[in-house]
């Protein structure tokens, strides 16, 4: 049966990188018989400009009806002064919560060809292959109450609520342990249980779930130490499982181990296997419109989509093989360029991937 993909380029470089990912999907349809239909729509600041909302109801309905959503990125300085409810990021958070996308899988894999593009010494990062499993629909990003209030003294106070239910912790822990079973069988759970009660409960529940996975080795680490260990000795990790905010920060840090944030894909899944696939970076307003953004994170997100939502693992392998081949040929976007390589733009990288496929 034809699977439905909703394509939401979003804002800034989202438009440029998603165009390259669509080229890749199109070649898979033509050459390898991939049976998918593509629908295109708007989200984020672009949706606000065109329809008055960062996530129009029609778009959320289309996302719910799709098997998978391919998203570019949202945001930009022109929308920063809008009330929070109308800002582009609300479009993204609305998709995540509306689809119930509680599990965010962020692999940080170092392609050997890019070892010298990392700011860390090659021996520290060579062979790096980490999977960060980030909880995506809970924590301080969604907790109530939240807001900015005026105190009797006249001073204003901003406040947010960090909150996790046992059921939310348990289901993300299971995703992490299931993933570790397919990998090197190690889970490191990251929390701040020494000072935050919500993560004290997190640690307790993860420890309980671990009993169902005796073949997987569980360790715990405070988030400040995890941030340090990720740059000191990142290869000690296999699967890292953590909450929404810690995962947001640690996965950006992990991206730099691999050379560039422009290389890292992600999958966000719900309990029905529906998923949203997007690069982990944002809309990069500083380079938007210049045709120099790296589209590989988005193209690799298509590979994750094929694997997790479309049951097409062999085609996912083909895309990942094409990425390796294009890097072998020396093509580099500006963010991963090192002397001696061929620096090319967004479109040329996409074309090279298509040619390699
Ligand atoms: P960013 O990820 O957009 O950019 C950070 C840096 O990385 C910039 O220097 C940028 O040029 C570079 N970069 C990012 N992607 C790249 C790519 N594919 N190729 C080459 N270089 C790349 O983060 P930011 O600057 O903090 O945020 C910009 C906007 O994006 C903000 O409005 C923010 O809210 C939004 N944002 C959106 C998402 C999302 O849509 N998932 C995620 C993070 C930030």
CSV table of C-alpha atoms and ligand atoms in Angstrom, one decimal:
chain,number,residue,atom,x,y,z
A,1,UNK,CA,0.0,0.0,0.0
A,2,UNK,CA,1.2,3.5,-0.9
A,3,UNK,CA,2.7,5.2,2.2
A,4,UNK,CA,2.0,8.9,2.8
A,5,UNK,CA,4.8,11.3,3.6
A,6,UNK,CA,4.0,14.9,4.6
A,7,UNK,CA,6.9,17.2,3.6
A,8,UNK,CA,7.2,20.3,5.8
A,9,UNK,CA,10.3,22.3,4.8
A,10,UNK,CA,9.7,25.1,7.4
A,11,UNK,CA,11.9,28.1,7.5
A,12,UNK,CA,15.4,29.3,6.7
A,13,UNK,CA,17.7,26.6,5.3
A,14,UNK,CA,14.8,24.1,5.9
A,15,UNK,CA,13.6,25.0,2.3
A,16,UNK,CA,17.0,24.3,0.8
A,17,UNK,CA,17.9,21.1,2.6
A,18,UNK,CA,14.4,19.5,2.2
A,19,UNK,CA,14.5,20.1,-1.5
A,20,UNK,CA,17.6,17.9,-1.7
A,21,UNK,CA,16.0,15.2,0.5
A,22,UNK,CA,12.9,15.2,-1.8
A,23,UNK,CA,15.3,14.7,-4.8
A,24,UNK,CA,16.5,11.6,-3.0
A,25,UNK,CA,13.0,10.3,-2.3
A,26,UNK,CA,12.1,10.9,-6.0
A,27,UNK,CA,15.0,8.8,-7.3
A,28,UNK,CA,14.1,6.0,-4.9
A,29,UNK,CA,10.6,6.1,-6.3
A,30,UNK,CA,11.8,6.0,-9.9
A,31,UNK,CA,14.7,3.6,-9.7
A,32,UNK,CA,13.9,1.3,-6.7
A,33,UNK,CA,10.1,1.3,-6.8
A,34,UNK,CA,9.6,3.0,-3.4
A,35,UNK,CA,5.8,3.3,-3.1
A,36,UNK,CA,5.2,6.6,-1.4
A,37,UNK,CA,3.1,9.7,-2.1
A,38,UNK,CA,4.3,13.1,-1.1
A,39,UNK,CA,2.2,16.0,0.2
A,40,UNK,CA,3.8,19.4,0.8
A,41,UNK,CA,2.7,22.0,3.3
A,42,UNK,CA,3.9,24.8,5.6
A,43,UNK,CA,4.9,25.0,9.3
A,44,UNK,CA,6.7,27.5,11.6
A,45,UNK,CA,7.3,31.1,10.6
A,46,UNK,CA,6.4,30.5,7.0
A,47,UNK,CA,3.0,29.1,8.1
A,48,UNK,CA,2.5,32.1,10.4
A,49,UNK,CA,3.2,34.5,7.6
A,50,UNK,CA,0.8,32.6,5.2
A,51,UNK,CA,-1.9,31.4,7.5
A,52,UNK,CA,-1.6,33.2,10.8
A,53,UNK,CA,-0.5,30.2,12.8
A,54,UNK,CA,2.8,28.3,13.1
A,55,UNK,CA,0.8,25.0,13.0
A,56,UNK,CA,-2.5,25.4,11.1
A,57,UNK,CA,-5.0,22.8,12.1
A,58,UNK,CA,-5.1,21.4,8.6
A,59,UNK,CA,-1.4,20.8,8.7
A,60,UNK,CA,-1.6,18.9,12.0
A,61,UNK,CA,-4.5,16.8,10.6
A,62,UNK,CA,-2.4,16.0,7.5
A,63,UNK,CA,0.5,15.0,9.8
A,64,UNK,CA,-1.8,12.7,11.8
A,65,UNK,CA,-3.0,11.0,8.6
A,66,UNK,CA,0.5,10.5,7.2
A,67,UNK,CA,2.8,7.5,7.8
A,68,UNK,CA,5.7,9.9,8.3
A,69,UNK,CA,6.6,13.6,8.3
A,70,UNK,CA,9.8,15.0,6.8
A,71,UNK,CA,10.6,18.3,8.5
A,72,UNK,CA,13.3,20.8,7.7
A,73,UNK,CA,13.6,23.3,10.5
A,74,UNK,CA,11.7,26.3,11.9
A,75,UNK,CA,12.5,29.7,13.3
A,76,UNK,CA,14.2,32.9,12.5
A,77,UNK,CA,14.9,36.4,13.9
A,78,UNK,CA,11.9,37.9,12.1
A,79,UNK,CA,9.5,35.9,14.3
A,80,UNK,CA,11.3,36.3,17.7
A,81,UNK,CA,9.2,39.2,18.9
A,82,UNK,CA,5.9,37.4,18.4
A,83,UNK,CA,4.0,36.1,21.5
A,84,UNK,CA,5.3,32.6,22.4
A,85,UNK,CA,2.1,30.9,21.2
A,86,UNK,CA,2.6,32.2,17.7
A,87,UNK,CA,6.4,31.6,17.4
A,88,UNK,CA,7.7,29.1,14.8
A,89,UNK,CA,9.0,26.7,17.6
A,90,UNK,CA,5.4,26.3,18.7
A,91,UNK,CA,4.7,24.6,15.4
A,92,UNK,CA,7.4,22.1,16.1
A,93,UNK,CA,6.3,21.5,19.7
A,94,UNK,CA,2.7,21.2,18.5
A,95,UNK,CA,3.6,18.5,16.0
A,96,UNK,CA,5.6,16.6,18.6
A,97,UNK,CA,2.8,16.7,21.2
A,98,UNK,CA,-0.1,16.4,18.6
A,99,UNK,CA,1.4,13.2,17.2
A,100,UNK,CA,2.5,11.9,20.6
A,101,UNK,CA,6.2,11.7,19.5
A,102,UNK,CA,7.7,10.8,22.8
A,103,UNK,CA,10.9,9.0,21.6
A,104,UNK,CA,13.6,11.0,19.9
A,105,UNK,CA,16.4,8.9,18.5
A,106,UNK,CA,19.6,10.9,17.7
A,107,UNK,CA,22.5,8.8,16.4
A,108,UNK,CA,25.9,10.5,16.5
A,109,UNK,CA,28.0,8.5,14.1
A,110,UNK,CA,31.4,9.7,13.0
A,111,UNK,CA,32.1,9.0,9.3
A,112,UNK,CA,35.8,8.1,9.2
A,113,UNK,CA,36.2,10.6,6.3
A,114,UNK,CA,35.2,13.4,8.6
A,115,UNK,CA,37.5,12.5,11.6
A,116,UNK,CA,39.7,15.6,10.8
A,117,UNK,CA,36.6,17.9,10.7
A,118,UNK,CA,35.8,17.3,14.4
A,119,UNK,CA,37.3,19.8,16.8
A,120,UNK,CA,38.4,16.9,18.9
A,121,UNK,CA,41.5,14.8,18.3
A,122,UNK,CA,40.9,12.0,15.7
A,123,UNK,CA,41.9,9.3,18.3
A,124,UNK,CA,39.2,10.6,20.7
A,125,UNK,CA,36.4,10.4,18.1
A,126,UNK,CA,37.5,7.7,15.6
A,127,UNK,CA,34.9,5.0,15.4
A,128,UNK,CA,32.4,7.0,17.5
A,129,UNK,CA,28.8,5.5,17.3
A,130,UNK,CA,26.4,6.8,20.0
A,131,UNK,CA,22.7,6.7,20.1
A,132,UNK,CA,21.0,9.4,22.2
A,133,UNK,CA,17.5,8.5,23.1
A,134,UNK,CA,15.8,11.8,24.2
A,135,UNK,CA,12.3,11.9,25.8
A,136,UNK,CA,10.4,14.4,23.7
A,137,UNK,CA,6.9,15.2,25.1
A,138,UNK,CA,7.5,15.8,28.8
A,139,UNK,CA,9.8,17.7,31.1
A,140,UNK,CA,10.2,21.4,31.6
A,141,UNK,CA,9.3,22.2,27.9
A,142,UNK,CA,5.7,21.0,28.5
A,143,UNK,CA,5.3,21.2,32.3
A,144,UNK,CA,2.6,23.4,33.8
A,145,UNK,CA,2.4,25.9,35.4
A,146,UNK,CA,4.7,28.1,33.4
A,147,UNK,CA,4.8,31.8,32.6
A,148,UNK,CA,6.1,35.2,33.7
A,149,UNK,CA,4.3,36.8,36.6
A,150,UNK,CA,4.6,40.0,38.5
A,151,UNK,CA,5.5,39.6,42.2
A,152,UNK,CA,4.0,41.9,44.9
A,153,UNK,CA,7.3,43.7,44.9
A,154,UNK,CA,6.7,44.7,41.3
A,155,UNK,CA,9.6,42.6,40.1
A,156,UNK,CA,8.8,40.0,37.4
A,157,UNK,CA,9.6,36.3,37.8
A,158,UNK,CA,9.8,33.7,35.0
A,159,UNK,CA,8.9,30.1,36.0
A,160,UNK,CA,8.7,26.6,34.4
A,161,UNK,CA,7.8,23.2,35.8
A,162,UNK,CA,10.1,20.1,35.4
A,163,UNK,CA,7.8,17.1,35.6
A,164,UNK,CA,7.9,13.4,34.7
A,165,UNK,CA,5.3,10.7,35.2
A,166,UNK,CA,6.4,7.1,35.9
A,167,UNK,CA,4.7,5.9,32.7
A,168,UNK,CA,6.5,8.5,30.6
A,169,UNK,CA,9.9,7.4,32.1
A,170,UNK,CA,9.1,3.8,31.6
A,171,UNK,CA,8.2,3.9,27.9
A,172,UNK,CA,11.3,6.0,27.0
A,173,UNK,CA,13.5,3.7,29.0
A,174,UNK,CA,12.1,0.7,27.1
A,175,UNK,CA,13.0,2.4,23.8
A,176,UNK,CA,16.5,2.8,25.0
A,177,UNK,CA,16.9,-0.8,26.3
A,178,UNK,CA,15.3,-2.2,23.1
A,179,UNK,CA,17.8,-0.1,21.0
A,180,UNK,CA,20.7,-1.2,23.1
A,181,UNK,CA,19.8,-4.8,22.5
A,182,UNK,CA,20.4,-4.2,18.8
A,183,UNK,CA,23.7,-2.4,19.5
A,184,UNK,CA,26.5,-2.8,22.1
A,185,UNK,CA,24.1,-3.6,25.0
A,186,UNK,CA,25.0,-0.6,27.2
A,187,UNK,CA,22.6,2.1,28.4
A,188,UNK,CA,23.7,5.2,30.3
A,189,UNK,CA,20.8,7.1,31.9
A,190,UNK,CA,21.6,10.8,32.4
A,191,UNK,CA,19.8,12.7,35.2
A,192,UNK,CA,20.4,15.2,37.9
A,193,UNK,CA,19.1,13.0,40.7
A,194,UNK,CA,21.2,14.7,43.3
A,195,UNK,CA,19.2,17.9,43.2
A,196,UNK,CA,16.0,17.4,41.2
A,197,UNK,CA,13.2,15.2,42.4
A,198,UNK,CA,11.7,14.6,39.0
A,199,UNK,CA,15.0,13.0,37.9
A,200,UNK,CA,15.3,11.1,41.2
A,201,UNK,CA,12.1,9.3,40.1
A,202,UNK,CA,13.6,9.0,36.6
A,203,UNK,CA,16.6,7.1,38.0
A,204,UNK,CA,14.4,4.8,40.1
A,205,UNK,CA,12.1,3.9,37.2
A,206,UNK,CA,14.9,3.3,34.7
A,207,UNK,CA,16.6,1.0,37.3
A,208,UNK,CA,13.3,-0.9,37.6
A,209,UNK,CA,12.9,-1.3,33.9
A,210,UNK,CA,16.5,-2.5,33.5
A,211,UNK,CA,15.5,-5.7,35.4
A,212,UNK,CA,13.6,-6.7,32.2
A,213,UNK,CA,16.8,-6.4,30.2
A,214,UNK,CA,19.4,-8.5,32.0
A,215,UNK,CA,21.7,-8.6,29.0
A,216,UNK,CA,21.9,-4.8,28.9
A,217,UNK,CA,24.3,-3.1,31.2
A,218,UNK,CA,22.9,0.0,32.9
A,219,UNK,CA,24.8,2.9,34.3
A,220,UNK,CA,23.7,6.3,35.6
A,221,UNK,CA,25.4,9.7,35.2
A,222,UNK,CA,24.7,13.2,36.3
A,223,UNK,CA,24.1,15.5,33.4
A,224,UNK,CA,27.1,17.8,34.2
A,225,UNK,CA,29.4,14.9,34.2
A,226,UNK,CA,27.8,13.5,31.0
A,227,UNK,CA,28.5,16.8,29.3
A,228,UNK,CA,32.2,16.5,30.3
A,229,UNK,CA,32.5,12.8,29.5
A,230,UNK,CA,31.1,13.4,26.0
A,231,UNK,CA,34.1,15.5,25.1
A,232,UNK,CA,36.6,13.7,27.3
A,233,UNK,CA,36.0,10.1,26.3
A,234,UNK,CA,32.8,9.9,24.1
A,235,UNK,CA,33.5,6.3,23.0
A,236,UNK,CA,32.6,5.0,26.5
A,237,UNK,CA,28.9,5.5,25.5
A,238,UNK,CA,26.6,3.2,23.5
A,239,UNK,CA,23.0,4.3,24.2
A,240,UNK,CA,22.3,7.4,26.3
A,241,UNK,CA,18.8,7.9,27.6
A,242,UNK,CA,17.7,11.2,29.1
A,243,UNK,CA,14.9,13.7,29.5
A,244,UNK,CA,13.8,16.4,27.1
A,245,UNK,CA,16.0,19.3,28.2
A,246,UNK,CA,19.2,17.4,29.0
A,247,UNK,CA,18.8,15.5,25.7
A,248,UNK,CA,18.4,18.7,23.7
A,249,UNK,CA,21.7,20.0,25.0
A,250,UNK,CA,23.7,16.8,25.0
A,251,UNK,CA,22.7,15.9,21.5
A,252,UNK,CA,23.9,19.2,20.1
A,253,UNK,CA,27.2,18.7,22.0
A,254,UNK,CA,27.5,15.1,20.6
A,255,UNK,CA,26.9,16.5,17.1
A,256,UNK,CA,30.1,18.4,17.3
A,257,UNK,CA,32.0,15.2,17.9
A,258,UNK,CA,31.0,14.1,14.5
A,259,UNK,CA,32.3,17.2,12.7
A,260,UNK,CA,29.1,19.2,12.2
A,261,UNK,CA,25.6,19.6,13.3
A,262,UNK,CA,24.8,19.4,9.6
A,263,UNK,CA,25.5,15.7,9.6
A,264,UNK,CA,23.1,14.5,12.3
A,265,UNK,CA,19.6,13.1,11.5
A,266,UNK,CA,16.8,12.3,14.0
A,267,UNK,CA,13.7,10.2,14.3
A,268,UNK,CA,10.8,11.0,16.6
A,269,UNK,CA,8.4,8.2,17.1
A,270,UNK,CA,5.1,7.5,18.7
A,271,UNK,CA,3.6,4.3,20.1
A,272,UNK,CA,2.1,3.5,16.6
A,273,UNK,CA,5.4,3.7,14.8
A,274,UNK,CA,4.4,6.9,13.1
A,275,UNK,CA,7.4,9.2,12.9
A,276,UNK,CA,8.7,12.7,12.2
A,277,UNK,CA,12.1,12.9,10.7
A,278,UNK,CA,14.3,16.0,10.8
A,279,UNK,CA,17.9,17.1,11.0
A,280,UNK,CA,18.8,18.0,14.6
A,281,UNK,CA,19.9,21.5,13.6
A,282,UNK,CA,17.8,24.6,13.3
A,283,UNK,CA,17.0,27.0,10.5
A,284,UNK,CA,20.5,28.5,10.4
A,285,UNK,CA,19.4,32.1,9.6
A,286,UNK,CA,23.0,33.1,9.3
A,287,UNK,CA,23.4,31.0,6.1
A,288,UNK,CA,19.8,30.7,4.8
A,289,UNK,CA,19.4,31.5,1.2
A,290,UNK,CA,23.1,31.2,0.4
A,291,UNK,CA,22.9,27.7,-1.0
A,292,UNK,CA,25.7,26.5,1.3
A,293,UNK,CA,23.8,24.5,4.0
A,294,UNK,CA,24.8,20.8,4.4
A,295,UNK,CA,21.8,18.7,3.4
A,296,UNK,CA,23.2,15.4,4.6
A,297,UNK,CA,21.5,15.4,8.0
A,298,UNK,CA,18.1,15.8,6.2
A,299,UNK,CA,19.0,13.1,3.7
A,300,UNK,CA,20.1,10.8,6.5
A,301,UNK,CA,16.8,11.5,8.2
A,302,UNK,CA,15.1,10.1,5.1
A,303,UNK,CA,17.2,6.9,5.7
A,304,UNK,CA,15.8,6.8,9.3
A,305,UNK,CA,12.3,7.2,7.9
A,306,UNK,CA,12.8,4.3,5.6
A,307,UNK,CA,14.0,2.2,8.4
A,308,UNK,CA,11.6,3.1,11.2
A,309,UNK,CA,8.3,4.1,9.5
A,310,UNK,CA,8.4,2.6,6.0
A,311,UNK,CA,9.9,-0.9,6.6
A,312,UNK,CA,12.5,-0.3,3.8
A,313,UNK,CA,15.8,-1.0,5.6
A,314,UNK,CA,17.6,-2.0,2.4
A,315,UNK,CA,16.8,1.5,0.9
A,316,UNK,CA,18.0,3.1,4.1
A,317,UNK,CA,21.3,1.2,3.7
A,318,UNK,CA,21.5,2.5,0.1
A,319,UNK,CA,21.2,6.1,1.2
A,320,UNK,CA,23.8,5.7,4.0
A,321,UNK,CA,26.1,4.0,1.4
A,322,UNK,CA,25.6,6.9,-1.0
A,323,UNK,CA,26.6,9.4,1.8
A,324,UNK,CA,29.8,7.4,2.4
A,325,UNK,CA,30.5,7.3,-1.3
A,326,UNK,CA,30.0,11.1,-1.7
A,327,UNK,CA,32.3,11.8,1.2
A,328,UNK,CA,34.9,9.4,-0.3
A,329,UNK,CA,34.7,11.4,-3.5
A,330,UNK,CA,35.8,14.4,-1.5
A,331,UNK,CA,32.6,16.5,-1.7
A,332,UNK,CA,32.2,18.8,1.3
A,333,UNK,CA,29.8,21.5,2.2
A,334,UNK,CA,31.4,24.5,4.0
A,335,UNK,CA,30.7,23.2,7.5
A,336,UNK,CA,32.7,20.0,7.0
A,337,UNK,CA,35.3,21.3,4.6
A,338,UNK,CA,38.9,20.6,5.3
A,339,UNK,CA,41.8,21.6,3.0
A,340,UNK,CA,42.3,19.3,0.0
A,341,UNK,CA,38.6,18.5,-0.3
A,342,UNK,CA,36.1,19.8,-2.9
A,343,UNK,CA,33.9,22.5,-1.4
A,344,UNK,CA,30.4,22.5,-3.0
A,345,UNK,CA,27.0,23.9,-2.2
A,346,UNK,CA,23.7,22.3,-1.0
A,347,UNK,CA,22.4,21.4,-4.4
A,348,UNK,CA,25.6,19.8,-5.6
A,349,UNK,CA,25.7,17.6,-2.5
A,350,UNK,CA,22.2,16.5,-3.3
A,351,UNK,CA,23.0,15.8,-6.9
A,352,UNK,CA,26.1,13.8,-5.9
A,353,UNK,CA,23.9,11.6,-3.6
A,354,UNK,CA,21.4,11.1,-6.4
A,355,UNK,CA,24.2,10.1,-8.7
A,356,UNK,CA,25.7,7.7,-6.2
A,357,UNK,CA,22.2,6.1,-5.8
B,1,LIG,P1,21.0,26.3,14.2
B,1,LIG,O1,21.1,24.9,14.4
B,1,LIG,O2,20.0,26.8,13.3
B,1,LIG,O3,22.5,26.9,13.8
B,1,LIG,C1,23.6,26.8,14.6
B,1,LIG,C2,24.9,26.9,13.8
B,1,LIG,O4,25.1,25.8,13.0
B,1,LIG,C3,24.8,28.1,12.8
B,1,LIG,O5,26.1,28.7,12.7
B,1,LIG,C4,24.4,27.5,11.5
B,1,LIG,O6,24.9,28.2,10.4
B,1,LIG,C5,25.1,26.1,11.6
B,1,LIG,N1,24.3,25.1,10.9
B,1,LIG,C6,23.1,24.5,11.3
B,1,LIG,N2,22.7,23.7,10.4
B,1,LIG,C7,23.6,23.6,9.4
B,1,LIG,C8,23.7,22.9,8.1
B,1,LIG,N3,22.8,22.1,7.7
B,1,LIG,N4,24.8,23.2,7.4
B,1,LIG,C9,25.7,24.0,7.7
B,1,LIG,N5,25.7,24.7,8.9
B,1,LIG,C10,24.6,24.5,9.7
B,1,LIG,O7,20.8,26.9,15.7
B,1,LIG,P2,20.5,28.4,16.2
B,1,LIG,O8,21.3,29.4,15.4
B,1,LIG,O9,20.6,28.4,17.6
B,1,LIG,O10,18.9,28.7,15.8
B,1,LIG,C11,18.4,29.3,14.6
B,1,LIG,C12,16.9,29.2,14.6
B,1,LIG,O11,16.6,27.8,14.5
B,1,LIG,C13,16.2,29.7,15.9
B,1,LIG,O12,15.1,30.3,15.5
B,1,LIG,C14,15.9,28.4,16.6
B,1,LIG,O13,14.8,28.6,17.5
B,1,LIG,C15,15.6,27.5,15.5
B,1,LIG,N6,15.9,26.0,15.9
B,1,LIG,C16,15.0,25.2,15.3
B,1,LIG,C17,15.2,23.8,15.5
B,1,LIG,C18,14.2,22.9,14.7
B,1,LIG,O14,13.5,23.3,13.9
B,1,LIG,N7,14.3,21.6,15.1
B,1,LIG,C19,16.2,23.3,16.2
B,1,LIG,C20,17.1,24.3,16.8
B,1,LIG,C21,16.9,25.6,16.6
